[in-house]
N, CA, C and O atoms as a MOPAC input file, in Angstrom:
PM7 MOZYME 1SCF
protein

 N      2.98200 1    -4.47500 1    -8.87200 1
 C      2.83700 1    -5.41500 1    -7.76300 1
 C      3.01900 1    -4.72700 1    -6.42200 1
 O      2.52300 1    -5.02600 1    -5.33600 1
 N      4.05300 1    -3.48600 1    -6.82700 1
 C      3.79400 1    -2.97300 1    -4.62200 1
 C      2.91600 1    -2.36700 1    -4.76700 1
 O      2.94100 1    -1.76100 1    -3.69600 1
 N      2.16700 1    -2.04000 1    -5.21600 1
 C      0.99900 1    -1.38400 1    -4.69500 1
 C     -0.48700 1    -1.87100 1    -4.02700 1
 O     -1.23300 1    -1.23700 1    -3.28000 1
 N     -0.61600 1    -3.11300 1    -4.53300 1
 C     -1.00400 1    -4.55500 1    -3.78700 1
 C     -0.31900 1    -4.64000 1    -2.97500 1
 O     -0.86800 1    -4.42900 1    -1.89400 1
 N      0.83100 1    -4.89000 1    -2.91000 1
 C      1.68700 1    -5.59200 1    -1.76500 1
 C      1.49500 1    -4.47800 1    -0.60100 1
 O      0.84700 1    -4.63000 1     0.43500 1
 N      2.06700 1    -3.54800 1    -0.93000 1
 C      1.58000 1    -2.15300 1     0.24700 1
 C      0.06400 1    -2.26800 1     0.87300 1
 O     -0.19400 1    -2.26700 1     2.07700 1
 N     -0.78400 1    -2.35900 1    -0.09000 1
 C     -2.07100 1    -2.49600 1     0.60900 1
 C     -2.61600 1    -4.02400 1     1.35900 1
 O     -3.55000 1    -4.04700 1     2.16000 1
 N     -1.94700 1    -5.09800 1     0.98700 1
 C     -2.07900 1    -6.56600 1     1.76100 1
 C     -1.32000 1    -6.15700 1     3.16100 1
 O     -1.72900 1    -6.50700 1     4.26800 1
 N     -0.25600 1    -5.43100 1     2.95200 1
 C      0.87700 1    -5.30000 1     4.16400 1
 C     -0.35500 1    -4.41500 1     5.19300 1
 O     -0.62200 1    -4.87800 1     6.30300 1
 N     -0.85900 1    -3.47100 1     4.82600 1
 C     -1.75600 1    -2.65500 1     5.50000 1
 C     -3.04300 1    -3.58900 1     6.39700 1
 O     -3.75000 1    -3.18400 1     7.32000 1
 N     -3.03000 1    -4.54600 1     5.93700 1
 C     -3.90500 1    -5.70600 1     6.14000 1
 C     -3.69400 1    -6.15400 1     7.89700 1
 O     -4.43200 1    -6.36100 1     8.86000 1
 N     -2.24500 1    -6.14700 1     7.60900 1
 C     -2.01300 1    -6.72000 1     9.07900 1
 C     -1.91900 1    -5.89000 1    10.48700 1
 O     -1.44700 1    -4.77300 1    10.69900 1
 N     -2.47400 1    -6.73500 1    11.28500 1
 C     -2.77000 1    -5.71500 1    12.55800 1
 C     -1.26900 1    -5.05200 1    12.92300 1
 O     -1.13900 1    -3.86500 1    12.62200 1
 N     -0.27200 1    -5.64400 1    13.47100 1
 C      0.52400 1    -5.28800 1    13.56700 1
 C      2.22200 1    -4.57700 1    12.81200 1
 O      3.33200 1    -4.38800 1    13.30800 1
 N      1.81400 1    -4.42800 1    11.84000 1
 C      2.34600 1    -3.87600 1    10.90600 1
 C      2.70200 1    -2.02800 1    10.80400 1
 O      1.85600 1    -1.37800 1    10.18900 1
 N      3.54200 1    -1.49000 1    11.21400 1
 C      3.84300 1    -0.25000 1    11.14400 1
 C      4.29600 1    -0.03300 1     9.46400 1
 O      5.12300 1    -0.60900 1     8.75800 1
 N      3.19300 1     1.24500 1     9.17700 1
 C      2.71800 1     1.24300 1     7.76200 1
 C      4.15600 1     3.02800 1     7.66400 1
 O      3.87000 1     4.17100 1     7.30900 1
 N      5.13300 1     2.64500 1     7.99600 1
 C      6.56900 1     4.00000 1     7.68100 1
 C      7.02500 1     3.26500 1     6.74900 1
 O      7.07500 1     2.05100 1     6.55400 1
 N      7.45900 1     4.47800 1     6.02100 1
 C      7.87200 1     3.90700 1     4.51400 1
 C      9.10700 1     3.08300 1     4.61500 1
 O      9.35100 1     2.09800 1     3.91900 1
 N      9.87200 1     3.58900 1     5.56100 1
 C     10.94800 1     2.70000 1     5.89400 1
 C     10.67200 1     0.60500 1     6.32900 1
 O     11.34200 1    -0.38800 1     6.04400 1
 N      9.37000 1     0.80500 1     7.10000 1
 C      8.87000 1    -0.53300 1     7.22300 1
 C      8.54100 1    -1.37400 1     6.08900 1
 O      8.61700 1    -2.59800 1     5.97200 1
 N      8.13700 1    -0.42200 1     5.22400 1
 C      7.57800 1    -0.58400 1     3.68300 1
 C      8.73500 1    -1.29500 1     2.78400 1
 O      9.00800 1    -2.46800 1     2.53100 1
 N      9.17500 1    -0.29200 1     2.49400 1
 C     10.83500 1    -0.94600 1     1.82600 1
 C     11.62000 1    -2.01000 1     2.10900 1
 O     12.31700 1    -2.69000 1     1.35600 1
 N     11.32000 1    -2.12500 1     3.98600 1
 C     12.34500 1    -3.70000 1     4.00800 1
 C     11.64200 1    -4.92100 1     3.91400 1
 O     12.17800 1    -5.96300 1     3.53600 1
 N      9.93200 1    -4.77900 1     4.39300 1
 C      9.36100 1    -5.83500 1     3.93200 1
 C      8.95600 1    -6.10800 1     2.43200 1
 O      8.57400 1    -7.20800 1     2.03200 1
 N      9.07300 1    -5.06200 1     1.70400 1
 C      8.91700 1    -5.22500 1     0.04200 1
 C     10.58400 1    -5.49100 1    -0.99100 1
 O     10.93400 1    -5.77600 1    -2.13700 1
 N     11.18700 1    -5.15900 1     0.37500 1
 C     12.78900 1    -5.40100 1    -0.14100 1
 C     12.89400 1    -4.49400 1    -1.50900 1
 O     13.49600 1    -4.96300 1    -2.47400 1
 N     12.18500 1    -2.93600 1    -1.58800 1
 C     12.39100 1    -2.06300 1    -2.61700 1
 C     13.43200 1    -0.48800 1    -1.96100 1
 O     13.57900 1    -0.09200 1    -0.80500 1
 N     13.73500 1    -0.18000 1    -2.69000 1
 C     14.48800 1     1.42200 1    -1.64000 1
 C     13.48500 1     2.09100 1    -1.60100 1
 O     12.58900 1     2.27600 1    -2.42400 1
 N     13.71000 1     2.56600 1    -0.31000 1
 C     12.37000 1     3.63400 1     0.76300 1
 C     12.15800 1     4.80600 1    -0.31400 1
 O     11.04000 1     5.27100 1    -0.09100 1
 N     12.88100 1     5.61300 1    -1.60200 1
 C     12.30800 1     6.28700 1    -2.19100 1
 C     11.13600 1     6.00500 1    -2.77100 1
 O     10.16400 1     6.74600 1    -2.62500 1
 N     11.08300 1     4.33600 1    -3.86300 1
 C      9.90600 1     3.44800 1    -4.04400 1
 C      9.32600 1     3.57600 1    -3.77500 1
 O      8.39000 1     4.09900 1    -4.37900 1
 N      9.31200 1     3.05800 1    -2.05500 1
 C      7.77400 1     2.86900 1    -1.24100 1
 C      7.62900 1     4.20100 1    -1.09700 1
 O      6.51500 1     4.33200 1    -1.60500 1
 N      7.98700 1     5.37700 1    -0.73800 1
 C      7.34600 1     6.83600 1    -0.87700 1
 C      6.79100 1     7.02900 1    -2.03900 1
 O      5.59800 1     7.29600 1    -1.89500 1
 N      7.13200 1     7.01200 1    -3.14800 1
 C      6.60300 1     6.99400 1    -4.40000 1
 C      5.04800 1     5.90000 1    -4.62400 1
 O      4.02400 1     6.23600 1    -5.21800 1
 N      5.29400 1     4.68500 1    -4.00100 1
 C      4.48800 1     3.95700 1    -4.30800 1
 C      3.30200 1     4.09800 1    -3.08100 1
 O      2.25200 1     3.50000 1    -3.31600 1
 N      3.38800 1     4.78600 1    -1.89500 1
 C      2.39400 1     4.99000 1    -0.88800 1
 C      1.94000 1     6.35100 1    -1.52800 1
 O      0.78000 1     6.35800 1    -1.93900 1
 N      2.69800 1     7.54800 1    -1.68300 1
 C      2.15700 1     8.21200 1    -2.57600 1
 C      1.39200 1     8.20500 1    -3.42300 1
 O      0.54400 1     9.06500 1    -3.18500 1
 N      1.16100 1     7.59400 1    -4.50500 1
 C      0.23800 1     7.45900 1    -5.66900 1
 C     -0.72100 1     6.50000 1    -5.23400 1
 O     -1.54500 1     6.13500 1    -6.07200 1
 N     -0.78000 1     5.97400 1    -3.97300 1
 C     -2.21000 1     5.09100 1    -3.48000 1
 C     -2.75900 1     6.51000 1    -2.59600 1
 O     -3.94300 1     6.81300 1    -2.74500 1
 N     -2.05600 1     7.20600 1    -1.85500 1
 C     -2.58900 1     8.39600 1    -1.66500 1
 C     -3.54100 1     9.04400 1    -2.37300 1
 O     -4.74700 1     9.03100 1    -2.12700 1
 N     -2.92200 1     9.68100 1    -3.36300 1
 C     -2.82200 1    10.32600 1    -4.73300 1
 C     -4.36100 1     9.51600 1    -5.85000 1
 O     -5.05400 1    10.06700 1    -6.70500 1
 N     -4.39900 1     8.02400 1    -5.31100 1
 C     -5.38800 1     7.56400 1    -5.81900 1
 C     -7.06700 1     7.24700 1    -5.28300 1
 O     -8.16500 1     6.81900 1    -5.63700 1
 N     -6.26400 1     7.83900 1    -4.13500 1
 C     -7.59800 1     7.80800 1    -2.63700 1
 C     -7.47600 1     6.54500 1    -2.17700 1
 O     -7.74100 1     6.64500 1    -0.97900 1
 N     -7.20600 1     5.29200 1    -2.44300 1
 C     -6.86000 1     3.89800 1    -2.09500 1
 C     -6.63600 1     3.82600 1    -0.35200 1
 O     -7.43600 1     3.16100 1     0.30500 1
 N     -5.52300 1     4.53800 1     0.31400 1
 C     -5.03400 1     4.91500 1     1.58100 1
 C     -5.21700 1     6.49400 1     1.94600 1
 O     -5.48700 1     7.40200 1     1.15900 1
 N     -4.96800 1     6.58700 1     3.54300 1
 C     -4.79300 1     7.97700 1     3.83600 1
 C     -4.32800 1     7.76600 1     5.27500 1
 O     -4.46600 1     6.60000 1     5.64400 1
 N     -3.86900 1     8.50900 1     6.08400 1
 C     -3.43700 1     8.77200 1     7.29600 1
 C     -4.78100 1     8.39100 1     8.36300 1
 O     -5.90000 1     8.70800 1     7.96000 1
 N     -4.67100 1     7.81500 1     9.51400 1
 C     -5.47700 1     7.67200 1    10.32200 1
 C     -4.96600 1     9.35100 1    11.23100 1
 O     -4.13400 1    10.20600 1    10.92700 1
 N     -5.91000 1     9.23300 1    12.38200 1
 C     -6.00200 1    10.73700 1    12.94000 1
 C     -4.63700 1    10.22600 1    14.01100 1
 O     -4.20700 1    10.98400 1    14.88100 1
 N     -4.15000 1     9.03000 1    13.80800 1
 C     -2.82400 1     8.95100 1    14.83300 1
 C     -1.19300 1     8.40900 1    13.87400 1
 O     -0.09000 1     7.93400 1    14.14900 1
 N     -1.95900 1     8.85800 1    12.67300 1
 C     -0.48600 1     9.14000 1    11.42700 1
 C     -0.54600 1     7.58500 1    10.76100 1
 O      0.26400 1     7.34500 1     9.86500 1
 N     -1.27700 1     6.76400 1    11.08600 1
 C     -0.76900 1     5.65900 1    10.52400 1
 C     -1.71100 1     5.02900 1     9.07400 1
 O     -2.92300 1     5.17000 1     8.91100 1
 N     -1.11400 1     4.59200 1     8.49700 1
 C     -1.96600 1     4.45200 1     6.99200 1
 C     -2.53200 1     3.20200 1     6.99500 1
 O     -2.07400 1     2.09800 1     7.28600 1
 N     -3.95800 1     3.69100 1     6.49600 1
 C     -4.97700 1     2.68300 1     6.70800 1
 C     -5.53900 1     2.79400 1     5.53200 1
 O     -5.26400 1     3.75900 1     4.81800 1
 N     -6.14300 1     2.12900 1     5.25800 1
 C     -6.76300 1     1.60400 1     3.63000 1
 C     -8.24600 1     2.34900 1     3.54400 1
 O     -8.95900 1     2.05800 1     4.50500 1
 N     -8.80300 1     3.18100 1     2.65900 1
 C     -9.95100 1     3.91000 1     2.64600 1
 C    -11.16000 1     2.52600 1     2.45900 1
 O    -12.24400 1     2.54100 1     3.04300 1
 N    -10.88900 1     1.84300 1     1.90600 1
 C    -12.02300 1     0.81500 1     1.07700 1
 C    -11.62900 1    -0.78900 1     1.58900 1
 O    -10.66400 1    -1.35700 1     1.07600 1
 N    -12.28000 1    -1.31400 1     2.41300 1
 C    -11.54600 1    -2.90100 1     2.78800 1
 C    -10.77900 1    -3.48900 1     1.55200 1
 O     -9.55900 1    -3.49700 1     1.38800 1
 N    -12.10600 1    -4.16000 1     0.41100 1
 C    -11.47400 1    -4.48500 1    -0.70300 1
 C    -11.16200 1    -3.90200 1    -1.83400 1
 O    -11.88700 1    -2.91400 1    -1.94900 1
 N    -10.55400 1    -3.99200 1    -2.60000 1
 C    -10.01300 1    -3.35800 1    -3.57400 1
 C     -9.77000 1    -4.57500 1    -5.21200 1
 O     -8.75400 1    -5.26400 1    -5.29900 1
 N    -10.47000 1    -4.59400 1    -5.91100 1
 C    -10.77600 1    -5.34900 1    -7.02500 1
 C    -10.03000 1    -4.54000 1    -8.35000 1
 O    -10.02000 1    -3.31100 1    -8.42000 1
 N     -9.42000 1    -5.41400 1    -9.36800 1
 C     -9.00900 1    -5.11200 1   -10.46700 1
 C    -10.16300 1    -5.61800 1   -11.34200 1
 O    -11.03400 1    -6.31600 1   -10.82200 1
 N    -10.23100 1    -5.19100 1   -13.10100 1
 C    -11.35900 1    -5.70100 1   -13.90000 1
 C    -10.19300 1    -7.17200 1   -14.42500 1
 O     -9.01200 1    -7.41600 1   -14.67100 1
 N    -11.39100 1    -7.74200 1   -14.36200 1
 C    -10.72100 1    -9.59700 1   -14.49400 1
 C    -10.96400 1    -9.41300 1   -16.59000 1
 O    -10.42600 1   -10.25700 1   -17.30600 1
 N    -11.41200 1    -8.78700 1   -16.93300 1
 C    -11.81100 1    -8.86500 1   -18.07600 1
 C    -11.22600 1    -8.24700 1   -19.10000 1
 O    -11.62600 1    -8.34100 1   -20.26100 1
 N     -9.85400 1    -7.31400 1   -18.58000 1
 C     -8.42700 1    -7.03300 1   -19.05000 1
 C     -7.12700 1    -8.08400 1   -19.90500 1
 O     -6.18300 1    -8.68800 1   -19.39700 1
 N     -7.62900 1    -7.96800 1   -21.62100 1
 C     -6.10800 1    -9.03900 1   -21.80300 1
 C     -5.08900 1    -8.45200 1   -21.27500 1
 O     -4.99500 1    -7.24400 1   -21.06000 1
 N     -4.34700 1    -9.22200 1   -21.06400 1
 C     -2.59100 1    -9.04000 1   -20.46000 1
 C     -1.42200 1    -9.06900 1   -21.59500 1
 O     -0.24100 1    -8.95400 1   -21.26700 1

């Protein structure tokens, strides 16, 4: 679920995307959200804008609906 949640949070205009911002609005410890901005990194999902701030590579982002649970 944070990894959605990280990328909805990215959504908002005013939103400072520091992992520290990350953690208190996901209410997880800032190692987490490093870990969890990491592997959206890591997945190409996000990346750094040219003024440090993380922005989403792809507007939307879809799961397969056709997955049992």
């Amino acid at each position: 679920w944070e990894h959605y949640a990280v990328l909805s949070l990215l959504d908002l205009d005013a939103f400072d995307s520091s992992t520290n911002s990350v953690a208190r609005r996901l209410n997880i410890s800032e190692d987490r959200a490093v870990e969890v901005i990491g592997n959206l990194e890591t997945s190409g999902l996000i990346k750094k804008s040219s003024t440090g701030k993380l922005v989403k590579v792809h507007k939307d982002v879809r799961t397969t609906e056709d997955v049992p649970s």
